[in-house]
Amino acid sequence: MTSEQLTGAAGVAPGTPAIQLVDVAKSYGSFKALQGVSMTVERGSRMVICGPSGSGKSTLIRCINRLEIHDAGAITVNGAELTDQIVRIDRIRRDVGMVFQHFNLFPHLTVLQNCTLAQRWVRRRSHREASDIAMALLERVRIPEKASSYPAELSGGQQQRVAIARALCMNPSIMLFDEPTSALDPEMVKEVLDTMVRLAEDGMTMICVTHEMGFARQVASQVAFMEGGKVIESNTPERLFSTPAHERTKRFLSNLLH
Amino acid sequence: MFDYHLFLSAVFGWPLAKGALLTMVLSISVMTCSLIVATLFGSVAGSQRKALRWSVGGYVWLFRGAPALLILLFVWNGLPQLSPVFRQAWFTPFFAAFLALTLIEVAYLTEILRGAFAAVGKGQREGAAALGLHRWQIFILITMPQALRVAVPALINEFISLLKATSLATVISLKELMTLTQFAIATSFRFLEWYGAALVYYMLMVSVLTVFQTRIERLLSKGHR
């Protein structure tokens, strides 16, 4: 079995959820960031997580590729449970793309180099192959003309689209978005959201932490509302937005809309 | 009066050129080794492991605190007293100076690099980790180039200090630039000309380093505005 099959979604039994969280908990000292979160994200579905700041959304999404290590409960990604025993967490990470609030592009590398670096060192692709894939994905996020620019020469929206392309270059089966539009000027939010919508339409499994409720309504299969480290309620966007079950959800949503 | 003829023959003569060459070889060897060790120490300084962090901290405390002259004399005179190993032929003034200056330089460079590594944001490491890069790949491909950009002015500064500090090795009779200058003065009693000539050599070496600094800064500042 090649490493590609080991890590890729292709090697996973059909019907296995892309991501499954069971009673996940995480504390920083006495602060309980996550208190027993359970959720299932099916392959090809899109989960949007919203909630006030400090509610544990980012911690939750960061636990999925083990940028944070959960204290209790179980997280399963593509059928493989994240435990201390997994020495090669990189194998899961290269199959799970992540887009950050502050882009985290490498400032000393060009846009193209940003996109080819991990392909060459992690996927062991040739320079030629990596560049071809990178260019194709830069086309897809509609920014191929900036391939030889440095991140500092790009607007925030352009940088975030490059970050999306960079993650896609690794052929992830799951994409995580951690408030991808929160650091952007309002006029740049749309170009990034449009890119994400197209990705969703192509059937990518996605988890997005975002306050963009229009986006949630448009693409989400499921919206989860979090507060105090717990998922208060989770439903389809239609149901959650029209008839939220909890008072707290109602208040949060009405504050967002006004 | 100032004897121009003597000054020029001192500048273009063999003794000082040889001394300067030794000064340069010593400085470059010390800097190279120190950079490698300090990179290791500097990256460990931010480690989770307390024992490791404390050891590096203790090392820096000791070798930044002790005067260079003391360490030079300690290595040259003290080590042979400690063990017969250091009484053998290979333990030359050059090696003693190399060892003493490296011990000191590592301490200073560790501090510079520790700061530079810390200056590279956590987001950079996370961005790289999320792509599946290993820890050492992240260090070499992402952290190092960005840290060096921050550290280069301070590193070259250290190099210049080091170049001049090698003159301390005159006390262990290493035949570097200052030692040979003093030799020449001891026989000629012409201070101005020989000191002047030595100054020319030091200025020349430092100028080369300054040009090198500009070049490397430009190289590493790619992508930064």
CSV table of C-alpha atoms in Angstrom, one decimal:
chain,number,residue,atom,x,y,z
A,1,MET,CA,0.0,0.0,0.0
A,2,THR,CA,1.4,3.4,-0.9
A,3,SER,CA,1.5,6.3,1.5
A,4,GLU,CA,-0.9,8.0,-0.9
A,5,GLN,CA,-3.5,5.3,-0.2
A,6,LEU,CA,-2.8,5.2,3.5
A,7,THR,CA,-3.5,8.9,3.9
A,8,GLY,CA,-5.9,9.7,1.1
A,9,ALA,CA,-9.6,9.5,1.3
A,10,ALA,CA,-9.4,6.9,-1.4
A,11,GLY,CA,-8.1,4.4,1.2
A,12,VAL,CA,-11.0,4.9,3.5
A,13,ALA,CA,-13.9,2.6,3.6
A,14,PRO,CA,-17.0,4.1,2.0
A,15,GLY,CA,-19.5,5.4,4.4
A,16,THR,CA,-16.9,6.4,6.9
A,17,PRO,CA,-17.5,10.0,7.9
A,18,ALA,CA,-14.8,12.5,7.0
A,19,ILE,CA,-14.6,13.8,10.5
A,20,GLN,CA,-16.1,12.5,13.7
A,21,LEU,CA,-15.8,14.1,17.1
A,22,VAL,CA,-17.0,12.4,20.2
A,23,ASP,CA,-17.1,14.3,23.5
A,24,VAL,CA,-14.0,16.3,22.7
A,25,ALA,CA,-12.7,18.5,25.6
A,26,LYS,CA,-9.8,20.9,25.8
A,27,SER,CA,-8.7,23.3,28.5
A,28,TYR,CA,-6.1,26.0,28.8
A,29,GLY,CA,-5.3,25.9,32.5
A,30,SER,CA,-8.6,26.5,34.2
A,31,PHE,CA,-10.3,27.9,31.1
A,32,LYS,CA,-12.4,25.2,29.4
A,33,ALA,CA,-12.2,25.9,25.7
A,34,LEU,CA,-14.2,22.8,24.7
A,35,GLN,CA,-16.5,20.9,26.9
A,36,GLY,CA,-17.7,17.7,25.3
A,37,VAL,CA,-18.2,18.6,21.7
A,38,SER,CA,-19.6,15.9,19.4
A,39,MET,CA,-20.2,16.2,15.7
A,40,THR,CA,-20.1,14.2,12.5
A,41,VAL,CA,-19.1,15.7,9.2
A,42,GLU,CA,-20.0,13.4,6.3
A,43,ARG,CA,-17.9,13.2,3.2
A,44,GLY,CA,-18.8,15.9,0.7
A,45,SER,CA,-20.8,17.9,3.3
A,46,ARG,CA,-20.2,21.4,4.5
A,47,MET,CA,-20.3,22.3,8.2
A,48,VAL,CA,-20.4,25.9,9.2
A,49,ILE,CA,-19.5,26.7,12.8
A,50,CYS,CA,-20.6,30.1,14.2
A,51,GLY,CA,-20.8,31.6,17.7
A,52,PRO,CA,-19.5,34.5,19.7
A,53,SER,CA,-15.7,35.0,20.1
A,54,GLY,CA,-14.2,32.8,22.8
A,55,SER,CA,-16.9,30.1,22.2
A,56,GLY,CA,-14.3,27.5,21.2
A,57,LYS,CA,-14.9,27.5,17.4
A,58,SER,CA,-11.2,28.1,16.5
A,59,THR,CA,-10.0,25.6,19.1
A,60,LEU,CA,-12.3,23.0,17.7
A,61,ILE,CA,-11.2,23.4,14.1
A,62,ARG,CA,-7.6,23.5,15.2
A,63,CYS,CA,-8.0,20.2,17.1
A,64,ILE,CA,-9.0,18.5,13.8
A,65,ASN,CA,-5.5,18.8,12.3
A,66,ARG,CA,-3.9,18.7,15.8
A,67,LEU,CA,-2.6,22.3,15.8
A,68,GLU,CA,-4.2,22.0,19.3
A,69,ILE,CA,-4.2,18.7,21.2
A,70,HIS,CA,-7.5,17.8,22.8
A,71,ASP,CA,-7.5,16.6,26.4
A,72,ALA,CA,-10.4,14.1,26.2
A,73,GLY,CA,-12.8,12.5,23.8
A,74,ALA,CA,-12.0,11.2,20.4
A,75,ILE,CA,-11.4,12.8,17.0
A,76,THR,CA,-11.4,10.6,13.9
A,77,VAL,CA,-10.3,12.0,10.6
A,78,ASN,CA,-10.8,9.8,7.5
A,79,GLY,CA,-11.2,6.8,9.8
A,80,ALA,CA,-8.0,7.4,11.7
A,81,GLU,CA,-8.2,8.5,15.3
A,82,LEU,CA,-5.9,11.3,16.4
A,83,THR,CA,-4.0,10.1,19.4
A,84,ASP,CA,-0.7,10.6,21.0
A,85,GLN,CA,0.4,7.3,19.3
A,86,ILE,CA,0.1,8.9,15.9
A,87,VAL,CA,3.7,9.9,15.4
A,88,ARG,CA,3.2,10.9,11.8
A,89,ILE,CA,0.5,13.5,12.3
A,90,ASP,CA,1.9,15.0,9.0
A,91,ARG,CA,0.1,12.2,7.2
A,92,ILE,CA,-3.3,13.4,8.4
A,93,ARG,CA,-2.3,17.0,7.9
A,94,ARG,CA,-1.4,16.7,4.3
A,95,ASP,CA,-4.8,15.3,3.7
A,96,VAL,CA,-6.6,18.1,5.6
A,97,GLY,CA,-6.1,21.6,4.1
A,98,MET,CA,-6.3,24.6,6.4
A,99,VAL,CA,-6.9,28.3,5.7
A,100,PHE,CA,-6.2,30.7,8.5
A,101,GLN,CA,-7.6,34.1,9.4
A,102,HIS,CA,-4.3,35.8,8.8
A,103,PHE,CA,-3.4,33.8,5.7
A,104,ASN,CA,0.0,32.6,7.1
A,105,LEU,CA,1.6,32.8,3.7
A,106,PHE,CA,5.4,32.5,3.7
A,107,PRO,CA,6.6,36.1,3.1
A,108,HIS,CA,10.0,35.1,1.8
A,109,LEU,CA,8.6,33.0,-1.0
A,110,THR,CA,6.8,33.9,-4.1
A,111,VAL,CA,3.1,33.0,-4.6
A,112,LEU,CA,4.2,30.1,-6.8
A,113,GLN,CA,6.9,28.9,-4.3
A,114,ASN,CA,4.3,29.1,-1.5
A,115,CYS,CA,2.2,26.7,-3.5
A,116,THR,CA,4.9,24.3,-4.5
A,117,LEU,CA,7.0,24.0,-1.3
A,118,ALA,CA,4.9,21.4,0.5
A,119,GLN,CA,4.1,19.6,-2.7
A,120,ARG,CA,7.8,19.1,-3.2
A,121,TRP,CA,8.8,18.3,0.4
A,122,VAL,CA,5.8,16.4,1.5
A,123,ARG,CA,4.2,15.0,-1.6
A,124,ARG,CA,7.7,14.5,-3.2
A,125,ARG,CA,6.5,15.9,-6.5
A,126,SER,CA,9.0,17.1,-9.1
A,127,HIS,CA,9.5,20.8,-9.6
A,128,ARG,CA,7.7,20.6,-12.9
A,129,GLU,CA,4.7,18.7,-11.6
A,130,ALA,CA,4.4,20.9,-8.5
A,131,SER,CA,4.5,24.1,-10.6
A,132,ASP,CA,1.9,22.8,-13.0
A,133,ILE,CA,-0.5,21.8,-10.2
A,134,ALA,CA,0.1,25.2,-8.5
A,135,MET,CA,-0.6,27.1,-11.7
A,136,ALA,CA,-3.8,25.2,-12.3
A,137,LEU,CA,-5.0,26.0,-8.8
A,138,LEU,CA,-4.0,29.6,-9.0
A,139,GLU,CA,-6.1,29.7,-12.1
A,140,ARG,CA,-8.9,28.2,-10.1
A,141,VAL,CA,-8.7,30.9,-7.5
A,142,ARG,CA,-8.4,33.4,-10.4
A,143,ILE,CA,-5.0,34.8,-9.6
A,144,PRO,CA,-2.5,33.1,-11.9
A,145,GLU,CA,-1.0,36.5,-12.9
A,146,LYS,CA,0.5,36.9,-9.4
A,147,ALA,CA,2.5,33.7,-9.4
A,148,SER,CA,5.8,35.4,-9.3
A,149,SER,CA,4.8,38.1,-6.8
A,150,TYR,CA,5.6,38.1,-3.1
A,151,PRO,CA,2.7,37.9,-0.6
A,152,ALA,CA,3.4,41.5,0.6
A,153,GLU,CA,2.6,42.8,-2.9
A,154,LEU,CA,-0.9,41.3,-2.8
A,155,SER,CA,-4.1,42.6,-1.2
A,156,GLY,CA,-5.6,40.7,1.7
A,157,GLY,CA,-8.2,39.1,-0.5
A,158,GLN,CA,-5.6,38.0,-3.0
A,159,GLN,CA,-3.4,36.6,-0.2
A,160,GLN,CA,-6.3,34.6,1.1
A,161,ARG,CA,-7.1,33.2,-2.3
A,162,VAL,CA,-3.4,32.2,-2.6
A,163,ALA,CA,-3.7,30.5,0.8
A,164,ILE,CA,-6.7,28.5,-0.5
A,165,ALA,CA,-4.8,27.5,-3.6
A,166,ARG,CA,-1.7,26.5,-1.5
A,167,ALA,CA,-3.9,24.2,0.6
A,168,LEU,CA,-5.6,22.7,-2.4
A,169,CYS,CA,-2.2,21.9,-4.0
A,170,MET,CA,-1.9,19.1,-1.5
A,171,ASN,CA,-5.0,17.4,-2.9
A,172,PRO,CA,-6.7,17.5,0.5
A,173,SER,CA,-9.9,15.5,1.0
A,174,ILE,CA,-11.1,17.9,3.7
A,175,MET,CA,-10.7,21.7,4.0
A,176,LEU,CA,-10.8,23.6,7.2
A,177,PHE,CA,-11.4,27.4,7.2
A,178,ASP,CA,-10.7,29.3,10.4
A,179,GLU,CA,-12.5,32.7,10.0
A,180,PRO,CA,-11.1,33.2,6.5
A,181,THR,CA,-12.7,36.5,5.9
A,182,SER,CA,-12.4,38.1,9.4
A,183,ALA,CA,-9.1,39.9,8.7
A,184,LEU,CA,-10.2,41.2,5.3
A,185,ASP,CA,-11.5,44.6,4.2
A,186,PRO,CA,-15.2,44.4,3.4
A,187,GLU,CA,-14.7,44.8,-0.3
A,188,MET,CA,-12.4,41.8,-0.4
A,189,VAL,CA,-14.7,39.4,1.5
A,190,LYS,CA,-16.7,38.6,-1.6
A,191,GLU,CA,-13.8,37.4,-3.7
A,192,VAL,CA,-12.8,34.9,-1.0
A,193,LEU,CA,-16.3,33.7,-0.3
A,194,ASP,CA,-16.9,33.2,-4.1
A,195,THR,CA,-13.8,31.0,-4.2
A,196,MET,CA,-15.1,29.0,-1.2
A,197,VAL,CA,-18.6,28.7,-2.8
A,198,ARG,CA,-17.1,27.2,-5.9
A,199,LEU,CA,-15.1,24.8,-3.8
A,200,ALA,CA,-18.2,23.7,-2.1
A,201,GLU,CA,-20.0,23.3,-5.4
A,202,ASP,CA,-17.2,21.0,-6.5
A,203,GLY,CA,-18.1,18.7,-3.5
A,204,MET,CA,-15.2,19.4,-1.1
A,205,THR,CA,-15.7,18.4,2.5
A,206,MET,CA,-15.5,21.6,4.4
A,207,ILE,CA,-15.6,22.9,7.9
A,208,CYS,CA,-15.8,26.7,8.1
A,209,VAL,CA,-15.7,28.9,11.2
A,210,THR,CA,-17.2,32.1,9.9
A,211,HIS,CA,-19.7,34.8,10.7
A,212,GLU,CA,-20.7,35.1,7.1
A,213,MET,CA,-24.3,33.9,7.4
A,214,GLY,CA,-25.0,34.5,3.7
A,215,PHE,CA,-22.3,32.0,2.9
A,216,ALA,CA,-23.7,29.6,5.5
A,217,ARG,CA,-27.2,29.8,4.0
A,218,GLN,CA,-25.8,29.3,0.5
A,219,VAL,CA,-23.5,26.3,0.9
A,220,ALA,CA,-23.8,24.8,4.4
A,221,SER,CA,-25.3,21.3,4.8
A,222,GLN,CA,-25.2,21.9,8.6
A,223,VAL,CA,-24.7,24.9,10.8
A,224,ALA,CA,-23.5,24.5,14.4
A,225,PHE,CA,-23.9,27.3,16.9
A,226,MET,CA,-21.3,27.2,19.7
A,227,GLU,CA,-21.0,29.0,23.0
A,228,GLY,CA,-18.9,28.3,26.1
A,229,GLY,CA,-17.1,25.4,24.5
A,230,LYS,CA,-20.3,23.6,23.7
A,231,VAL,CA,-22.4,23.1,20.5
A,232,ILE,CA,-25.7,24.6,21.6
A,233,GLU,CA,-27.5,23.6,18.6
A,234,SER,CA,-26.8,22.2,15.1
A,235,ASN,CA,-29.2,22.1,12.2
A,236,THR,CA,-29.6,22.8,8.5
A,237,PRO,CA,-29.2,26.5,7.7
A,238,GLU,CA,-32.8,26.9,6.8
A,239,ARG,CA,-34.0,25.5,10.1
A,240,LEU,CA,-31.4,27.1,12.3
A,241,PHE,CA,-31.9,30.6,10.8
A,242,SER,CA,-35.7,30.5,10.6
A,243,THR,CA,-36.5,28.6,13.8
A,244,PRO,CA,-33.6,28.6,16.2
A,245,ALA,CA,-34.4,26.4,19.2
A,246,HIS,CA,-32.4,28.3,21.7
A,247,GLU,CA,-32.8,31.8,23.0
A,248,ARG,CA,-29.0,32.3,22.9
A,249,THR,CA,-28.9,31.3,19.2
A,250,LYS,CA,-31.7,33.7,18.4
A,251,ARG,CA,-30.0,36.6,20.1
A,252,PHE,CA,-26.7,35.9,18.4
A,253,LEU,CA,-28.3,35.6,14.9
A,254,SER,CA,-30.3,38.8,15.4
A,255,ASN,CA,-27.2,40.7,16.5
A,256,LEU,CA,-25.4,39.5,13.4
A,257,LEU,CA,-28.2,40.5,11.0
A,258,HIS,CA,-28.5,44.0,12.5
B,1,MET,CA,57.8,62.4,11.9
B,2,PHE,CA,55.7,60.0,9.9
B,3,ASP,CA,57.7,57.9,7.5
B,4,TYR,CA,55.5,57.2,4.5
B,5,HIS,CA,58.0,54.9,2.9
B,6,LEU,CA,58.0,52.7,6.1
B,7,PHE,CA,54.2,52.9,6.3
B,8,LEU,CA,53.8,51.7,2.7
B,9,SER,CA,56.3,48.9,3.1
B,10,ALA,CA,54.5,47.9,6.3
B,11,VAL,CA,51.1,47.8,4.6
B,12,PHE,CA,52.4,45.9,1.6
B,13,GLY,CA,55.0,43.8,3.4
B,14,TRP,CA,54.7,40.1,4.3
B,15,PRO,CA,54.5,40.2,8.2
B,16,LEU,CA,51.2,42.1,8.5
B,17,ALA,CA,49.7,40.4,5.5
B,18,LYS,CA,50.4,37.0,7.1
B,19,GLY,CA,49.0,38.3,10.4
B,20,ALA,CA,45.9,39.6,8.8
B,21,LEU,CA,45.4,36.2,7.0
B,22,LEU,CA,45.6,34.4,10.3
B,23,THR,CA,43.2,36.9,11.9
B,24,MET,CA,40.8,36.2,9.0
B,25,VAL,CA,41.1,32.4,9.1
B,26,LEU,CA,40.6,32.4,12.8
B,27,SER,CA,37.6,34.7,12.7
B,28,ILE,CA,35.9,32.8,9.9
B,29,SER,CA,36.5,29.4,11.6
B,30,VAL,CA,35.1,30.7,14.9
B,31,MET,CA,32.1,32.3,13.3
B,32,THR,CA,31.2,29.2,11.2
B,33,CYS,CA,31.4,26.8,14.1
B,34,SER,CA,29.6,29.2,16.5
B,35,LEU,CA,26.8,29.8,14.0
B,36,ILE,CA,26.2,26.0,13.7
B,37,VAL,CA,26.2,25.5,17.5
B,38,ALA,CA,24.3,28.7,18.2
B,39,THR,CA,21.6,27.7,15.7
B,40,LEU,CA,21.1,24.5,17.7
B,41,PHE,CA,21.2,26.3,21.1
B,42,GLY,CA,19.0,29.1,19.9
B,43,SER,CA,16.3,26.7,18.7
B,44,VAL,CA,16.5,24.8,21.9
B,45,ALA,CA,16.1,28.0,24.0
B,46,GLY,CA,12.4,28.0,23.0
B,47,SER,CA,12.0,24.3,23.8
B,48,GLN,CA,9.4,22.8,26.1
B,49,ARG,CA,12.0,20.9,27.9
B,50,LYS,CA,13.1,22.8,31.0
B,51,ALA,CA,16.4,21.0,31.5
B,52,LEU,CA,17.5,21.8,28.0
B,53,ARG,CA,16.4,25.5,28.3
B,54,TRP,CA,18.2,25.9,31.6
B,55,SER,CA,21.4,24.3,30.3
B,56,VAL,CA,21.5,26.8,27.4
B,57,GLY,CA,20.6,29.6,29.7
B,58,GLY,CA,23.4,28.7,32.1
B,59,TYR,CA,25.9,28.4,29.2
B,60,VAL,CA,25.0,31.8,27.9
B,61,TRP,CA,25.2,33.3,31.4
B,62,LEU,CA,28.7,31.9,31.9
B,63,PHE,CA,30.3,32.8,28.6
B,64,ARG,CA,28.7,36.1,28.2
B,65,GLY,CA,29.7,37.1,31.7
B,66,ALA,CA,33.4,36.1,31.7
B,67,PRO,CA,35.8,38.5,30.0
B,68,ALA,CA,37.3,37.2,26.7
B,69,LEU,CA,40.8,37.7,28.0
B,70,LEU,CA,40.1,35.5,31.0
B,71,ILE,CA,38.7,32.7,28.9
B,72,LEU,CA,41.6,32.9,26.5
B,73,LEU,CA,44.1,32.5,29.4
B,74,PHE,CA,42.0,29.9,31.1
B,75,VAL,CA,41.9,27.8,27.9
B,76,TRP,CA,45.6,28.3,27.1
B,77,ASN,CA,47.1,28.0,30.5
B,78,GLY,CA,44.4,26.3,32.6
B,79,LEU,CA,43.4,23.4,30.4
B,80,PRO,CA,46.9,21.9,30.2
B,81,GLN,CA,47.0,21.9,34.0
B,82,LEU,CA,43.6,20.1,33.9
B,83,SER,CA,44.6,17.2,31.6
B,84,PRO,CA,47.7,16.0,29.8
B,85,VAL,CA,45.6,15.8,26.7
B,86,PHE,CA,46.1,19.6,26.3
B,87,ARG,CA,49.8,19.4,26.8
B,88,GLN,CA,50.3,17.7,23.4
B,89,ALA,CA,51.6,19.2,20.2
B,90,TRP,CA,48.1,19.7,18.6
B,91,PHE,CA,47.1,22.2,21.3
B,92,THR,CA,48.5,25.2,19.5
B,93,PRO,CA,47.9,28.9,20.3
B,94,PHE,CA,45.7,28.9,17.2
B,95,PHE,CA,43.5,26.0,18.5
B,96,ALA,CA,43.4,27.5,22.0
B,97,ALA,CA,42.2,30.9,20.6
B,98,PHE,CA,39.7,29.1,18.3
B,99,LEU,CA,38.3,27.2,21.3
B,100,ALA,CA,38.1,30.2,23.6
B,101,LEU,CA,36.6,32.5,21.1
B,102,THR,CA,34.1,29.9,19.9
B,103,LEU,CA,32.9,29.3,23.5
B,104,ILE,CA,32.3,33.0,23.9
B,105,GLU,CA,30.8,33.6,20.4
B,106,VAL,CA,28.3,30.8,20.8
B,107,ALA,CA,26.9,32.5,23.8
B,108,TYR,CA,26.4,35.8,22.0
B,109,LEU,CA,25.1,34.2,18.8
B,110,THR,CA,22.6,32.0,20.7
B,111,GLU,CA,21.1,35.2,22.2
B,112,ILE,CA,20.8,36.8,18.7
B,113,LEU,CA,19.3,33.7,17.1
B,114,ARG,CA,16.9,33.0,20.0
B,115,GLY,CA,15.5,36.4,19.5
B,116,ALA,CA,15.3,36.0,15.7
B,117,PHE,CA,13.6,32.7,15.9
B,118,ALA,CA,11.0,34.1,18.3
B,119,ALA,CA,10.4,37.0,15.9
B,120,VAL,CA,9.1,34.6,13.3
B,121,GLY,CA,5.4,34.4,14.1
B,122,LYS,CA,3.7,31.3,15.4
B,123,GLY,CA,1.4,31.5,12.4
B,124,GLN,CA,4.3,30.7,10.0
B,125,ARG,CA,5.0,27.4,11.8
B,126,GLU,CA,1.3,26.6,12.0
B,127,GLY,CA,0.8,27.4,8.3
B,128,ALA,CA,3.7,25.1,7.4
B,129,ALA,CA,2.6,22.4,9.9
B,130,ALA,CA,-0.9,22.4,8.4
B,131,LEU,CA,0.6,21.6,5.0
B,132,GLY,CA,2.2,18.4,6.5
B,133,LEU,CA,5.8,19.6,6.8
B,134,HIS,CA,7.9,18.0,9.5
B,135,ARG,CA,9.4,20.0,12.3
B,136,TRP,CA,12.9,20.1,10.9
B,137,GLN,CA,11.5,21.0,7.4
B,138,ILE,CA,9.6,23.9,9.0
B,139,PHE,CA,12.8,25.0,10.8
B,140,ILE,CA,15.0,24.9,7.7
B,141,LEU,CA,12.6,26.1,5.0
B,142,ILE,CA,10.4,28.5,6.9
B,143,THR,CA,11.8,29.7,10.2
B,144,MET,CA,15.5,29.9,9.3
B,145,PRO,CA,15.3,32.1,6.3
B,146,GLN,CA,13.0,34.6,8.0
B,147,ALA,CA,15.0,34.6,11.2
B,148,LEU,CA,18.2,35.2,9.4
B,149,ARG,CA,16.7,38.2,7.7
B,150,VAL,CA,16.1,39.7,11.2
B,151,ALA,CA,19.4,38.5,12.5
B,152,VAL,CA,21.9,39.5,9.8
B,153,PRO,CA,22.7,43.0,10.9
B,154,ALA,CA,23.4,41.7,14.5
B,155,LEU,CA,25.3,38.7,13.2
B,156,ILE,CA,27.6,40.8,11.1
B,157,ASN,CA,28.1,43.2,14.0
B,158,GLU,CA,29.2,40.2,16.1
B,159,PHE,CA,31.5,39.1,13.3
B,160,ILE,CA,33.2,42.5,13.3
B,161,SER,CA,33.6,42.5,17.1
B,162,LEU,CA,35.0,39.0,16.8
B,163,LEU,CA,37.5,40.0,14.1
B,164,LYS,CA,38.9,42.6,16.5
B,165,ALA,CA,38.7,40.4,19.6
B,166,THR,CA,41.1,38.0,17.9
B,167,SER,CA,43.8,40.6,18.7
B,168,LEU,CA,43.4,39.5,22.4
B,169,ALA,CA,45.1,36.2,21.4
B,170,THR,CA,48.3,38.2,21.3
B,171,VAL,CA,48.5,37.3,25.1
B,172,ILE,CA,48.9,33.6,24.2
B,173,SER,CA,51.4,34.5,21.5
B,174,LEU,CA,49.3,33.7,18.6
B,175,LYS,CA,50.9,35.3,15.5
B,176,GLU,CA,47.9,37.3,14.4
B,177,LEU,CA,47.8,40.8,13.1
B,178,MET,CA,48.4,42.7,16.4
B,179,THR,CA,51.1,40.4,17.6
B,180,LEU,CA,53.1,40.8,14.4
B,181,THR,CA,52.5,44.6,14.6
B,182,GLN,CA,54.0,44.6,18.1
B,183,PHE,CA,56.9,42.4,17.0
B,184,ALA,CA,57.7,44.9,14.2
B,185,ILE,CA,57.5,47.8,16.7
B,186,ALA,CA,59.8,46.0,19.2
B,187,THR,CA,62.6,46.0,16.7
B,188,SER,CA,62.0,49.4,14.9
B,189,PHE,CA,60.4,51.6,17.6
B,190,ARG,CA,58.3,53.1,14.8
B,191,PHE,CA,54.8,53.2,16.4
B,192,LEU,CA,52.8,55.4,14.0
B,193,GLU,CA,53.7,53.6,10.8
B,194,TRP,CA,53.1,50.1,12.1
B,195,TYR,CA,49.9,50.9,14.0
B,196,GLY,CA,48.7,52.9,11.0
B,197,ALA,CA,49.4,49.9,8.7
B,198,ALA,CA,47.6,47.5,11.1
B,199,LEU,CA,44.6,49.9,11.1
B,200,VAL,CA,44.5,49.8,7.3
B,201,TYR,CA,44.2,46.0,7.5
B,202,TYR,CA,41.5,46.0,10.1
B,203,MET,CA,39.5,48.7,8.2
B,204,LEU,CA,39.9,46.7,5.0
B,205,MET,CA,38.5,43.5,6.5
B,206,VAL,CA,35.6,45.3,8.2
B,207,SER,CA,34.8,47.1,5.0
B,208,VAL,CA,34.6,43.8,3.2
B,209,LEU,CA,32.2,42.5,5.8
B,210,THR,CA,30.1,45.6,5.5
B,211,VAL,CA,29.7,45.2,1.8
B,212,PHE,CA,28.9,41.5,2.4
B,213,GLN,CA,26.2,42.6,4.9
B,214,THR,CA,24.5,44.8,2.4
B,215,ARG,CA,24.5,42.1,-0.2
B,216,ILE,CA,23.1,39.4,2.1
B,217,GLU,CA,20.5,41.7,3.5
B,218,ARG,CA,19.3,42.5,0.0
B,219,LEU,CA,19.1,38.8,-0.8
B,220,LEU,CA,17.1,37.9,2.3
B,221,SER,CA,14.8,40.9,2.2
B,222,LYS,CA,13.1,39.5,-0.9
B,223,GLY,CA,9.4,39.8,-0.5
B,224,HIS,CA,9.6,42.3,2.3
B,225,ARG,CA,8.9,45.9,1.8
